[in-house]
C-alpha positions as semicolon CSV with decimal commas, in nm:
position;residue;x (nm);y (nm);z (nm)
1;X;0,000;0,000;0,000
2;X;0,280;0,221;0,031
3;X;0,384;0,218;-0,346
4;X;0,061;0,283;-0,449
5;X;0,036;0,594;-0,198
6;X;0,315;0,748;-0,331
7;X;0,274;0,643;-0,684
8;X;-0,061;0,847;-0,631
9;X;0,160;1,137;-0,468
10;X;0,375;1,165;-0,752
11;X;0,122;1,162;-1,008
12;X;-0,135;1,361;-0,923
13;X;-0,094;1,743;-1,026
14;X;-0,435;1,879;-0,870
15;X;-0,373;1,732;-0,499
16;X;-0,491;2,044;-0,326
17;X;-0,756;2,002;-0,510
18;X;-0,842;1,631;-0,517
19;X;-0,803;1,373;-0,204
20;X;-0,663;1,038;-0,338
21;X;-0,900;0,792;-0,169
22;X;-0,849;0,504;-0,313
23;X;-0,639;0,348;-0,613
24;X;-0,669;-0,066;-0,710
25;X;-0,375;-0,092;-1,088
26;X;-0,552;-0,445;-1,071
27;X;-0,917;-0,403;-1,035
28;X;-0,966;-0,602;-1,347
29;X;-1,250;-0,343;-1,488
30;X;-1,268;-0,299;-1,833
31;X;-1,530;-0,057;-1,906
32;X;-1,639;0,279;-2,103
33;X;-1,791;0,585;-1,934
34;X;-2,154;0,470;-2,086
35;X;-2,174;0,132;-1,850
36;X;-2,117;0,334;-1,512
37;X;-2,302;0,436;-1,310
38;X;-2,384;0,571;-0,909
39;X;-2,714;0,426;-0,785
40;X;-2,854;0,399;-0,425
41;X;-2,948;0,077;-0,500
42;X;-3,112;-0,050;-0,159
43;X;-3,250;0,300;-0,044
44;X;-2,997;0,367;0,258
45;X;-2,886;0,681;0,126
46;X;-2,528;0,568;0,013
47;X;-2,480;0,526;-0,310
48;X;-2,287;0,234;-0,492
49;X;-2,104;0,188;-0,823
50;X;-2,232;-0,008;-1,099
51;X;-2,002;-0,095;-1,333
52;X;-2,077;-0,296;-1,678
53;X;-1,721;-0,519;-1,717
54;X;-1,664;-0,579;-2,104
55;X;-1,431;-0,908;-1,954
56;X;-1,236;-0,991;-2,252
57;X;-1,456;-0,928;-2,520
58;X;-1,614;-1,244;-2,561
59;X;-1,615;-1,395;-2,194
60;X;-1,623;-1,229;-1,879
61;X;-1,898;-0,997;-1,891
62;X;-2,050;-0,919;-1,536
63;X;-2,252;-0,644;-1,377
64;X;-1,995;-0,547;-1,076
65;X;-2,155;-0,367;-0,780
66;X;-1,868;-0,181;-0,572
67;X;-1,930;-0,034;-0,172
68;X;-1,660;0,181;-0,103
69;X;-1,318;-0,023;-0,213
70;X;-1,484;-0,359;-0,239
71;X;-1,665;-0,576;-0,457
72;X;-2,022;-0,615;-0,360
73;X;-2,173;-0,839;-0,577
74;X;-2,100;-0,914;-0,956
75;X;-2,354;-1,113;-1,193
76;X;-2,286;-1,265;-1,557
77;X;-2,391;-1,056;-1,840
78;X;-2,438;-1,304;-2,144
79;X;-2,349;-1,045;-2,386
80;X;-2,160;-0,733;-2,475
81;X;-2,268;-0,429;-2,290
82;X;-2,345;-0,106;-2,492
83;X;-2,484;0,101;-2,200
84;X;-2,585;0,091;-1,878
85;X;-2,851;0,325;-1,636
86;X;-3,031;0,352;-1,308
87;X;-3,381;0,458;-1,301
88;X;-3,675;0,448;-1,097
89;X;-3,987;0,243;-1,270
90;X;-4,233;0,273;-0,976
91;X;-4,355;0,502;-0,726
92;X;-4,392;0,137;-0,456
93;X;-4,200;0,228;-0,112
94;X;-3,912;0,145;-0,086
95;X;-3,792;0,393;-0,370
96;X;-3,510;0,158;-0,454
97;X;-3,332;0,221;-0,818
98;X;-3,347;-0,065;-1,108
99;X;-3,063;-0,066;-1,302
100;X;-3,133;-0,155;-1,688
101;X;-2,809;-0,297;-1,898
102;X;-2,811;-0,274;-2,289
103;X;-2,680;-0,592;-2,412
104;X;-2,720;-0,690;-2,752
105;X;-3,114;-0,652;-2,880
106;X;-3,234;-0,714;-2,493
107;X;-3,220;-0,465;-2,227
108;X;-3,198;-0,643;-1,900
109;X;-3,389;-0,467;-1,597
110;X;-3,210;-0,578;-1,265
111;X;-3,404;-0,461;-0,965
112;X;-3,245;-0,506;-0,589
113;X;-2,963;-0,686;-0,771
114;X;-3,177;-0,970;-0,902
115;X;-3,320;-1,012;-1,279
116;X;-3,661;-0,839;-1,306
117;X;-3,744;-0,789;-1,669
118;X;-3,595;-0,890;-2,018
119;X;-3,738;-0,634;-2,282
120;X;-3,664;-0,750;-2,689
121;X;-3,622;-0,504;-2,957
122;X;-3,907;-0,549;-3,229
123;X;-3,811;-0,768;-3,531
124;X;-3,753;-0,565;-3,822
125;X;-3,915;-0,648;-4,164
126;X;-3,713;-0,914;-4,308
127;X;-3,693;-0,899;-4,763
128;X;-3,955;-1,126;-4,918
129;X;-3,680;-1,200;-5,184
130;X;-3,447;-1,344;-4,955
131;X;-3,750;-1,523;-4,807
132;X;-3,816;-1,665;-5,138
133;X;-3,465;-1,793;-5,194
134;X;-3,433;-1,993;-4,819
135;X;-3,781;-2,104;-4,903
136;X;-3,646;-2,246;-5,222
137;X;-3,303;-2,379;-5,030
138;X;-3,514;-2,582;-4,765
139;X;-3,719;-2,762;-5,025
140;X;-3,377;-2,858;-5,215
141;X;-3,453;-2,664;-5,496
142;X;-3,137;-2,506;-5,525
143;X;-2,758;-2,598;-5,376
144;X;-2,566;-2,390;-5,138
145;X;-2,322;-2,218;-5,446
146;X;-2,643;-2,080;-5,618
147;X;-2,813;-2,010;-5,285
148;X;-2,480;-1,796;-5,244
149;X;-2,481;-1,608;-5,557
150;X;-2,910;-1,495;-5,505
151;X;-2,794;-1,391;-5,161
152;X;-2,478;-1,185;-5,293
153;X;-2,694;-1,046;-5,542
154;X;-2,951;-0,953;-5,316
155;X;-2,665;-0,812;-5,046
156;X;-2,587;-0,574;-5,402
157;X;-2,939;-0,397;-5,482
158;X;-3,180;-0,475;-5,183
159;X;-3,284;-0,190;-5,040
160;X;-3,387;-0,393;-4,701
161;X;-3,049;-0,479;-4,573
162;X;-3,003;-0,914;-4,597
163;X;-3,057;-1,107;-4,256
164;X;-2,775;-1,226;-4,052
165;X;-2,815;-1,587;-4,097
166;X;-2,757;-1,464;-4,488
167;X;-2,476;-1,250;-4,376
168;X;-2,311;-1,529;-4,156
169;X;-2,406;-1,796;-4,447
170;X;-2,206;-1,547;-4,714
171;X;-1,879;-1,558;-4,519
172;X;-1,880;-1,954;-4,469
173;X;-1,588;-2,143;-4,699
174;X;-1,766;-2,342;-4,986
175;X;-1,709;-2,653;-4,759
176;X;-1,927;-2,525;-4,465
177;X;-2,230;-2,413;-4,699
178;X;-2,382;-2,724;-4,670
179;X;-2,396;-2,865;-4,308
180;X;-2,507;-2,444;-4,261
181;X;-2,800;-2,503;-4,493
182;X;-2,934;-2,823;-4,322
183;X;-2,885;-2,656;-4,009
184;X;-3,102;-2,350;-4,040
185;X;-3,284;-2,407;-4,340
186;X;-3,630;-2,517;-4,146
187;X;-3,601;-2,233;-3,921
188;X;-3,786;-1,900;-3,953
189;X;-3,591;-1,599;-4,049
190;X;-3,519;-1,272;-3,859
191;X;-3,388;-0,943;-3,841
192;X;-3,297;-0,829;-3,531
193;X;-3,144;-0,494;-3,489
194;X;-2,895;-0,450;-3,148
195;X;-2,894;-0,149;-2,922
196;X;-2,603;0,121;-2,962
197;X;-2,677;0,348;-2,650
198;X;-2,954;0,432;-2,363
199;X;-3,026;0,664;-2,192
200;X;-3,305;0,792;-1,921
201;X;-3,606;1,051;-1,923
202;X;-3,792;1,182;-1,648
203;X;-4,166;1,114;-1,709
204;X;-4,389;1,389;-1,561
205;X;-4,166;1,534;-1,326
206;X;-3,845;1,699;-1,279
207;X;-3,766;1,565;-0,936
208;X;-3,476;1,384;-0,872
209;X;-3,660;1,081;-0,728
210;X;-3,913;1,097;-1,001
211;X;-3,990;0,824;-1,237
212;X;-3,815;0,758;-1,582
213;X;-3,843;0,617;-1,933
214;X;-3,613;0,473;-2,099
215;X;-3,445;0,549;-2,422
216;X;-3,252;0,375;-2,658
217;X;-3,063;0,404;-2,980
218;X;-3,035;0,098;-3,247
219;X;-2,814;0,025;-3,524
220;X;-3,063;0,089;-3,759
221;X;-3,133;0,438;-3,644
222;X;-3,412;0,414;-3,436
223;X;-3,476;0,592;-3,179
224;X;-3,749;0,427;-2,891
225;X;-3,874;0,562;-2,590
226;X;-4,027;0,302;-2,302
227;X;-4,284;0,310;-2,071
228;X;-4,130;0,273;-1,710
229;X;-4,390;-0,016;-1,562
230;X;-4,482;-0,187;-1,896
231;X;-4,164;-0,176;-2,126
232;X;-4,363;-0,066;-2,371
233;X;-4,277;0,128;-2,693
234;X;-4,429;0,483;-2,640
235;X;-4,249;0,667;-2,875
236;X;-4,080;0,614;-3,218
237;X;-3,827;0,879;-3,375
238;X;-3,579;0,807;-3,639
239;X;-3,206;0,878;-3,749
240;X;-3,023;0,930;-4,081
241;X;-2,780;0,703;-3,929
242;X;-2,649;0,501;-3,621
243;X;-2,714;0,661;-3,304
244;X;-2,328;0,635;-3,060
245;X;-2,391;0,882;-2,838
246;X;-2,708;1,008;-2,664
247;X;-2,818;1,302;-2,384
248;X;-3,200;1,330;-2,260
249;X;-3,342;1,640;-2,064
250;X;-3,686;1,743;-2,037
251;X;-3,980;1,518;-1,934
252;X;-4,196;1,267;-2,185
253;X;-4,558;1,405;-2,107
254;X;-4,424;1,774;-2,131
255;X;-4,123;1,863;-2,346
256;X;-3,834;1,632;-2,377
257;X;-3,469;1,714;-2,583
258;X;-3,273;1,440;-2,696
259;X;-2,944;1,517;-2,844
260;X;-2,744;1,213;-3,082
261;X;-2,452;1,179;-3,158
262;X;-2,457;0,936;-3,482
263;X;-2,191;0,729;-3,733
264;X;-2,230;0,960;-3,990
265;X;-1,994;1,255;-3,781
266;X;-2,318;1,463;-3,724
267;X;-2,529;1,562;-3,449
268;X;-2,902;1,565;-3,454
269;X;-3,128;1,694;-3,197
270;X;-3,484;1,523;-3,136
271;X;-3,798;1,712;-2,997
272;X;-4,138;1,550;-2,843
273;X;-4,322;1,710;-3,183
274;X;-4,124;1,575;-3,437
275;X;-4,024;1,213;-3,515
276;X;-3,785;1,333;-3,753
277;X;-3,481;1,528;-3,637
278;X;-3,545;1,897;-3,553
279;X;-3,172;2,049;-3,581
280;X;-2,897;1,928;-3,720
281;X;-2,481;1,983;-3,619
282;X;-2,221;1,903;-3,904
283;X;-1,889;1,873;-3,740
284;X;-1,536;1,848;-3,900
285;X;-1,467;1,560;-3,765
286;X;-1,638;1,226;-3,599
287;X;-1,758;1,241;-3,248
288;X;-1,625;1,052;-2,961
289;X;-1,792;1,237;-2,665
290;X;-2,122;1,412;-2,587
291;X;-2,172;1,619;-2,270
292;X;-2,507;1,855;-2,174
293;X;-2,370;2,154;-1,997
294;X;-2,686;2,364;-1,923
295;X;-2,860;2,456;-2,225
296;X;-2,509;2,456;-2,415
297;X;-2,358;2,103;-2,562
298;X;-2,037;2,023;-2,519
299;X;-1,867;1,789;-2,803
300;X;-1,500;1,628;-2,813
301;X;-1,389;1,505;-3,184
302;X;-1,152;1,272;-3,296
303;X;-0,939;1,587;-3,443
304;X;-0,815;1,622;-3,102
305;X;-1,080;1,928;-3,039
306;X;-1,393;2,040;-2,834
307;X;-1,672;2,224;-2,933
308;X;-1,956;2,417;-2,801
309;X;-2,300;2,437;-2,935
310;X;-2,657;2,602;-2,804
311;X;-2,940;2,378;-2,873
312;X;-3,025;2,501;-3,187
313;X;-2,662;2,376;-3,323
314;X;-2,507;2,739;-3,309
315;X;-2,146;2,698;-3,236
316;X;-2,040;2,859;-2,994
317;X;-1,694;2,822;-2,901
318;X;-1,374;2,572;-2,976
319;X;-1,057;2,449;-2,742
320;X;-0,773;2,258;-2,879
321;X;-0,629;1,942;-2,664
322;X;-0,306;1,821;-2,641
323;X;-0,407;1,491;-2,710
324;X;-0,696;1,268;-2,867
325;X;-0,998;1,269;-2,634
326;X;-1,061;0,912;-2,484
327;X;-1,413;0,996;-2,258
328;X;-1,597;1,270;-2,152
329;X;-1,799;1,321;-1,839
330;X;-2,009;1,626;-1,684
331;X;-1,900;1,732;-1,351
332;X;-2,211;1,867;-1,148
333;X;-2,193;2,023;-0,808
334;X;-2,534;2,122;-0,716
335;X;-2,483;2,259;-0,361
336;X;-2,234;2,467;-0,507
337;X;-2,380;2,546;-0,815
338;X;-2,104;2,467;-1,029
339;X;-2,096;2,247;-1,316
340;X;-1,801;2,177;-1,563
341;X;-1,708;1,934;-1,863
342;X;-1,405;1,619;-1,760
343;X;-1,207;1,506;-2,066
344;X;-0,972;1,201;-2,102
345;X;-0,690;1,198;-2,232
346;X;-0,463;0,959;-2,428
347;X;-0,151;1,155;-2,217
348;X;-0,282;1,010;-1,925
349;X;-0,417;1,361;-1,817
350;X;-0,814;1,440;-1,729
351;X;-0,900;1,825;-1,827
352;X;-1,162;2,018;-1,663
353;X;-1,316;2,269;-1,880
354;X;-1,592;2,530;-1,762
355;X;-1,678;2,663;-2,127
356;X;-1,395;2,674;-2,306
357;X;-1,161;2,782;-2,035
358;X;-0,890;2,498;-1,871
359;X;-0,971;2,557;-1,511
360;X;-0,764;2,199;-1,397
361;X;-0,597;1,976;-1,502
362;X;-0,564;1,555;-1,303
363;X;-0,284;1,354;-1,356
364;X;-0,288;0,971;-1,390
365;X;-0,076;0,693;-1,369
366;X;-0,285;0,470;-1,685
367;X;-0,463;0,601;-1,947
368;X;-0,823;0,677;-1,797
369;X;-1,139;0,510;-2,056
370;X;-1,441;0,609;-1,842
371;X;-1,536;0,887;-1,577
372;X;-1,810;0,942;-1,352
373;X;-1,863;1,195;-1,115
374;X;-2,131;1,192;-0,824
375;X;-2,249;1,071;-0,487
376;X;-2,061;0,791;-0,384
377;X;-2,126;0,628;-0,045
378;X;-2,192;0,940;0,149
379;X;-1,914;1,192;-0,010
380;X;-2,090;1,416;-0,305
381;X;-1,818;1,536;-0,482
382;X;-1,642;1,182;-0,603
383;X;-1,461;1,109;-0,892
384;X;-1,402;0,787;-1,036
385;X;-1,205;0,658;-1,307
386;X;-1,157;0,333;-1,469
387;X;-0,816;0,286;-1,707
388;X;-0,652;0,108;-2,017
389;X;-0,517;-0,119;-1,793
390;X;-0,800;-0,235;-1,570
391;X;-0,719;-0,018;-1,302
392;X;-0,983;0,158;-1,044
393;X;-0,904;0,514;-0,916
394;X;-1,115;0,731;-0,693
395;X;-1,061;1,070;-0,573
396;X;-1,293;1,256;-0,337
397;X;-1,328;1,643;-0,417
398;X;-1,163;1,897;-0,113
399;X;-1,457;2,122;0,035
400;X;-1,238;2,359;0,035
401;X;-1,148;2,334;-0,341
402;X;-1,176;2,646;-0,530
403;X;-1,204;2,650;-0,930
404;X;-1,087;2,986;-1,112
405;X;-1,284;3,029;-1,396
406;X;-0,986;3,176;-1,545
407;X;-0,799;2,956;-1,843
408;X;-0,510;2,805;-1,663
409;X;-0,395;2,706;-2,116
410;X;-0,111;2,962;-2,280
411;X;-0,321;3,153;-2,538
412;X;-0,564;3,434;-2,549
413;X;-0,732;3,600;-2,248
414;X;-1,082;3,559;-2,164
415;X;-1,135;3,912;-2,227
416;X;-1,045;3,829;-2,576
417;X;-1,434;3,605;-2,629
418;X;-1,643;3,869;-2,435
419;X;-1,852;4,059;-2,654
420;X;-1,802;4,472;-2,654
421;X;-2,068;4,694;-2,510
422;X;-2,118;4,870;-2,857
423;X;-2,347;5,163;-2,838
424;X;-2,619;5,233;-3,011
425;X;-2,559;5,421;-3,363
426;X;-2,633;5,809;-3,328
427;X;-2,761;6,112;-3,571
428;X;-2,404;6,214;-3,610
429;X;-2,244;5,845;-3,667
430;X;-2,520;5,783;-3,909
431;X;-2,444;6,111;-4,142
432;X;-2,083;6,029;-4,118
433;X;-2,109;5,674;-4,247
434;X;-2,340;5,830;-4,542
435;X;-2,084;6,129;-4,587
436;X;-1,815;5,819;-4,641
437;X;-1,998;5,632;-4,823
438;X;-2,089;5,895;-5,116
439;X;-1,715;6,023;-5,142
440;X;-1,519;5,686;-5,105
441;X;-1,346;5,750;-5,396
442;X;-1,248;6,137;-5,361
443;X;-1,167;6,022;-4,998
444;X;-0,940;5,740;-5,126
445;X;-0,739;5,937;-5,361
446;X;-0,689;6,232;-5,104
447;X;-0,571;5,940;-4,843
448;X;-0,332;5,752;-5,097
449;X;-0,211;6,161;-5,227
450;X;-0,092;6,218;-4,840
451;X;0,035;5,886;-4,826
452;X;0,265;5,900;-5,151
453;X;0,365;6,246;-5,038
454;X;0,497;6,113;-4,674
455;X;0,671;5,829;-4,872
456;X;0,846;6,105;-5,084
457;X;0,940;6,329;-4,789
458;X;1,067;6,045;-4,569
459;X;1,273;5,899;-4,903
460;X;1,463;6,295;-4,963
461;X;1,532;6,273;-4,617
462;X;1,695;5,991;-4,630
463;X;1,899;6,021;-4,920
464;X;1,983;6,342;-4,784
465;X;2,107;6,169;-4,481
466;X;2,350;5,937;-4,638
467;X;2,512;6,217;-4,916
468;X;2,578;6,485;-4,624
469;X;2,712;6,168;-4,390
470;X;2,505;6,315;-4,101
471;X;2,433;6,004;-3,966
472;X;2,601;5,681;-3,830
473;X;2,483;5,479;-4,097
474;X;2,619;5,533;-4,455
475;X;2,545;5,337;-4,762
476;X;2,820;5,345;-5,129
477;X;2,637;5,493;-5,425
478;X;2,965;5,300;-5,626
479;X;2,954;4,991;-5,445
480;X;2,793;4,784;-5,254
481;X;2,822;4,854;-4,926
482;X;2,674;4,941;-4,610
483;X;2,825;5,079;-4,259
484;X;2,666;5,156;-3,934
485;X;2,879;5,274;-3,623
486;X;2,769;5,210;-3,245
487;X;2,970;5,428;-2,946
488;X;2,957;5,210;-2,581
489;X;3,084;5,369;-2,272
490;X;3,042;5,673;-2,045
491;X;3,421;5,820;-2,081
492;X;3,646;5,892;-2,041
493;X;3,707;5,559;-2,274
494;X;3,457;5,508;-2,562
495;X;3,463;5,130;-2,751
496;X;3,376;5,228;-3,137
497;X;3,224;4,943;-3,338
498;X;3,194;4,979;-3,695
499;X;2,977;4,687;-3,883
500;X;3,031;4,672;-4,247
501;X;2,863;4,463;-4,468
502;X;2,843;4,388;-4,859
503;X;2,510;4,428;-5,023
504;X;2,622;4,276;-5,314
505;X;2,421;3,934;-5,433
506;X;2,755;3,739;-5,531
507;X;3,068;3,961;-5,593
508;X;3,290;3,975;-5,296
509;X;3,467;4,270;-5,210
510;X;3,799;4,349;-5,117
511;X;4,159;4,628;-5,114
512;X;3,924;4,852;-4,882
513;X;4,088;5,066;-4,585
514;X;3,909;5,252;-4,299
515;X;4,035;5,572;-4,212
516;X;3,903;5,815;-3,894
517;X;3,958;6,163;-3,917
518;X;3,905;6,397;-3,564
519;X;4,022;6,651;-3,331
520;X;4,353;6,530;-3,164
521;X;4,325;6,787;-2,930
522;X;3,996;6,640;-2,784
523;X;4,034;6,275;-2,865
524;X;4,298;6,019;-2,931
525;X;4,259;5,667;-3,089
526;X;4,481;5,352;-3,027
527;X;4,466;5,248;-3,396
528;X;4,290;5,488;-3,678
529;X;4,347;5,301;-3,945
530;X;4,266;4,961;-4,049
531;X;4,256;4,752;-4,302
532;X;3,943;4,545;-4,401
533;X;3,909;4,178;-4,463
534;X;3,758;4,087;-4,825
535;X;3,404;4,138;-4,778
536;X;3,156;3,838;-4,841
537;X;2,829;3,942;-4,961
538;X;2,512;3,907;-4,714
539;X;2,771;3,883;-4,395
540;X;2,818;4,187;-4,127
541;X;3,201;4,227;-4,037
542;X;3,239;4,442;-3,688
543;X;3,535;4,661;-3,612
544;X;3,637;4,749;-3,343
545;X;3,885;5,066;-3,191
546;X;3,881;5,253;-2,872
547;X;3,880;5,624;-2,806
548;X;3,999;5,816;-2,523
549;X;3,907;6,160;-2,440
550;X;4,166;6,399;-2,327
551;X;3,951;6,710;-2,251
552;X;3,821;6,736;-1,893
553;X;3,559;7,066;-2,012
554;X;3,297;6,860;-2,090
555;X;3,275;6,883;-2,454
556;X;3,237;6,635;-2,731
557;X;3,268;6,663;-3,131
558;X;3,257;6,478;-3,477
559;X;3,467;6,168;-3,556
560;X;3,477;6,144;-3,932
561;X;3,489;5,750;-4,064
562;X;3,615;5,669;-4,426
563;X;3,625;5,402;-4,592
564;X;3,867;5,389;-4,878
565;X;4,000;5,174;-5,168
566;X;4,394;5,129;-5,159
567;X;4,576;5,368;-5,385
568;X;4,272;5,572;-5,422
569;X;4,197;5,920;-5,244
570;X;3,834;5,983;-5,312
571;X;3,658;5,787;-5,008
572;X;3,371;5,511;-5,134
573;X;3,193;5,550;-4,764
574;X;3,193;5,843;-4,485
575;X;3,013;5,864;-4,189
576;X;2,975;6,129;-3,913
577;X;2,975;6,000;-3,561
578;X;2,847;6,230;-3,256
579;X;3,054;6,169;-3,007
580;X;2,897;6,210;-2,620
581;X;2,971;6,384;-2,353
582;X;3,230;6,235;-2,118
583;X;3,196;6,184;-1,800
584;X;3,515;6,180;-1,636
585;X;3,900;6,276;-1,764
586;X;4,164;6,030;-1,911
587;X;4,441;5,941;-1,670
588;X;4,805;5,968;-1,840
């Protein structure tokens, strides 16, 4: 127990945040966040965790029922589960939770831990053509290779997809066609659709103990809401495609929302009056987490991104992750009225995100696959976490925890996303923008006149500059070269860097001389003259030289710079440098 304590030490990042309560690496629960849940199951008040184990794929499915840091009861689930809820179906005393897991085409209805109620998805309408054909296959009408190529014909231009006996049947080797045939050929065809998520909607009321419906999506893009007592269909809605991800607000006999999250990369939002979709999201990438946040949606895609949307499919805002998005979870506080977004991540991190601001950021040791935050036992603010590895982690929120709402990411301020208080237009802005907008053009010429006329000006002064030398930078009108001098140093010793360089695209350059030219009365130089290195073109040679100042008045004046070719008197560069004001006198 000690390794794991500080193996929880060192990894998490938000400890004054979050208390580490417990952490099992081998829990052995391999689960997503849609097949957890927190459920008072036996009406004490203390809520357990129901967790829907995957196992290995294909064995090992169980329902696992944790109290506290133990495993209270586990059953065998006989299939995959897609989704998992608690709900109440009565109003009978004791108000005790059923939980309902999705599992195939069945939704199994477990109430105080026992089976209640197995509820079927309807049979969907199977093709008379590929009725025909089996019908012709069981009477021996036909072998198992041209049974095959109907079927695969069928599979082509149906428009009601085939069966799966036909699917299974196309996929056998030519040697298993015929023991298939004999095997299923007197038995009735099917098509059964499976279930792809659930979900849960409050019937009449919005109370938290209140009765629900359930509500499922189907491969086939279906959408069915069920009466709590019966498990009957009460409402029918369809898709333009498989339904992944599903959230439910509202209540069934008064207004209901149900926003889906389907195959296809879009979003579609459901209303009681409508069986067909109301509004519709397009997003740029495909979905892999759905959150209600208020009346706002929150959506992670597989472009490592998260959107915001109102419920009319208006987006709102968009954060960038650091990593793909594994599972998403909403974070609700209601004593304290706060509510924010969790999102996994594949760098082992868990982001909380109020909007689109980072407010905190949770560091684990695996790579975390479903979240769920709630009452557990008697502690309202819990977080729990299931990994990659099968690992169980629960952390208990501090009471004295405080979340800034400012955006703890590198990148714009918040400040940046608020809308300005414009004010309303007035009489004068209003004349102005028609004054503007019947002279655009005379206004546009005067503008680019002044503007070519400041270009001009600033160009004579410039050339001005560099034929009078008045400045520290020169430039060659013969050749191609450029010289800038910097002066470092309060006296009575000045350093005097000169950086030439060749503007020339390929031509070196080379015989050049510097010469300076002052007052020796004031000033006198260790070296004033130099020779100069052949010149490469594009690179900045510096020079340096030092000056001392004899003159303790406090009076400065011109050192002339030249730069010269050998044997030639007529200087190719001069420059004037202003020489300050010393500070102190030279000491002989």
């Amino acid at each position: 127990m000690s390794s794991v304590s500080q193996e929880l030490k060192d990894t998490s990042v938000a400890s004054s945040k979050w208390l580490d309560a417990h952490y099992d690496p081998v829990a052995n629960l391999y689960t997503f966040s849609s097949c957890i849940a927190l459920s008072d199951l036996h009406g004490d008040g203390e809520n357990k965790l129901v967790v829907g184990d995957l196992g290995t794929g294909v064995c090992h499915m169980k329902l696992k029922v944790y109290r506290g840091t133990g495993l209270l009861s586990e059953s065998t689930l006989l299939d995959l589960p897609t989704g998992l809820v608690s709900f109440l179906m009565d109003l009978h005393e004791p108000r005790t939770p059923a939980i309902a897991v999705a599992s195939g085409p069945f939704i199994y209805v477990y109430k105080n831990l026992r089976p209640y109620f197995k509820f079927t998805l309807p049979s969907l309408e199977v093709n008379p053509l590929e009725q025909d054909v089996w019908s012709q296959a069981r009477e021996d009408m036909i072998d198992p290779m041209t049974l095959k190529e109907m079927l695969e014909g069928l599979r082509d231009k149906a428009e009601i997809p085939l069966s799966v006996r036909s699917l299974r049947f196309l996929m056998l080797e030519p040697q298993e066609m015929e023991s298939f045939v004999h095997l299923y050929k007197e038995q009735p065809i099917r098509r059964q659709t499976v279930i792809t998520c659930i979900g849960t909607l409050k019937k009449n009321m919005a109370d938290e103990d209140a009765v629900s419906c359930l509500v499922i999506g189907t491969e086939n893009g279906d959408v069915y809401i069920l009466d709590p007592e019966a498990f009957t269909i009460l409402y029918k809605m369809s898709l333009p495609s498989t339904a992944t991800l599903m959230d439910v607000t509202g209540q069934f006999d008064v207004e209901f929302r149900i926003t889906v999250a389907c195959r296809n990369g879009n979003i579609y939002i459901l209303r009681r009056d409508s069986p067909k979709p109301k509004y519709c999201i397009e997003l740029s990438s495909h979905p892999v987490g759905l959150v209600r946040m208020g009346k706002n949606v929150v959506v992670g895609c597989t472009d490592e991104t998260l959107h915001g949307y109102t419920q009319k499919g208006k987006k709102l805002w968009t954060a960038y992750l650091p990593a793909p998005v594994t599972t998403m979870a909403l974070m609700d506080l209601p004593t304290r009225g706060f509510q924010a977004v969790l999102v996994g991540l594949v760098n082992c991190e868990v982001h909380m995100y109020r909007d689109k601001n980072l407010i905190s950021t949770i560091k684990t040791p695996d790579v975390v696959t479903s979240i769920c935050f709630g009452r557990y036992g008697r502690e309202d603010g819990t977080l729990i976490m299931t990994t990659k590895g099968g690992g169980l982690i629960v952390k208990i929120l501090k009471r004295t925890a405080v979340f800034d709402d400012r955006d703890s990411a590198p990148g714009p301020p918040i400040a940046q996303s608020i809308r300005l208080n414009v004010p309303k237009k007035t009489k004068l802005y209003v004349d102005q923008t028609l004054r503007e907008r019947e002279n655009a053009v005379a206004m546009h010429r005067a503008f680019q006149m002044d503007l070519s006329r400041l270009r001009l000006a600033a160009a004579r002064a410039y050339v001005k500059a560099l034929e009078s030398s008045l400045a520290p930078m020169s430039a060659s009108l013969t050749e191609p070269l450029k010289m800038n001098a910097v002066v470092q140093g309060l006296g009575p010793s000045f350093k005097l860097t000169l950086n030439i360089q060749n503007t020339a695209a390929s031509r070196p350059v080379m015989n050049l001389a510097i010469s300076f030219l002052y007052d020796e009365s004031l000033y006198s130089m260790r070296t004033a003259f130099f020779k100069i290195p052949l010149l490469v073109p594009g690179l900045n040679y510096p020079i340096d030289t030092f000056v001392e100042c004899l003159s303790d008045k406090g009076i400065s004046d011109i050192i002339k710079v030249f730069v010269l070719r050998e044997g030639k008197s007529a200087p190719l560069l001069t420059a004037h440098i202003n020489m300050p004001v010393s500070e102190g006198l030279a000491l002989n």
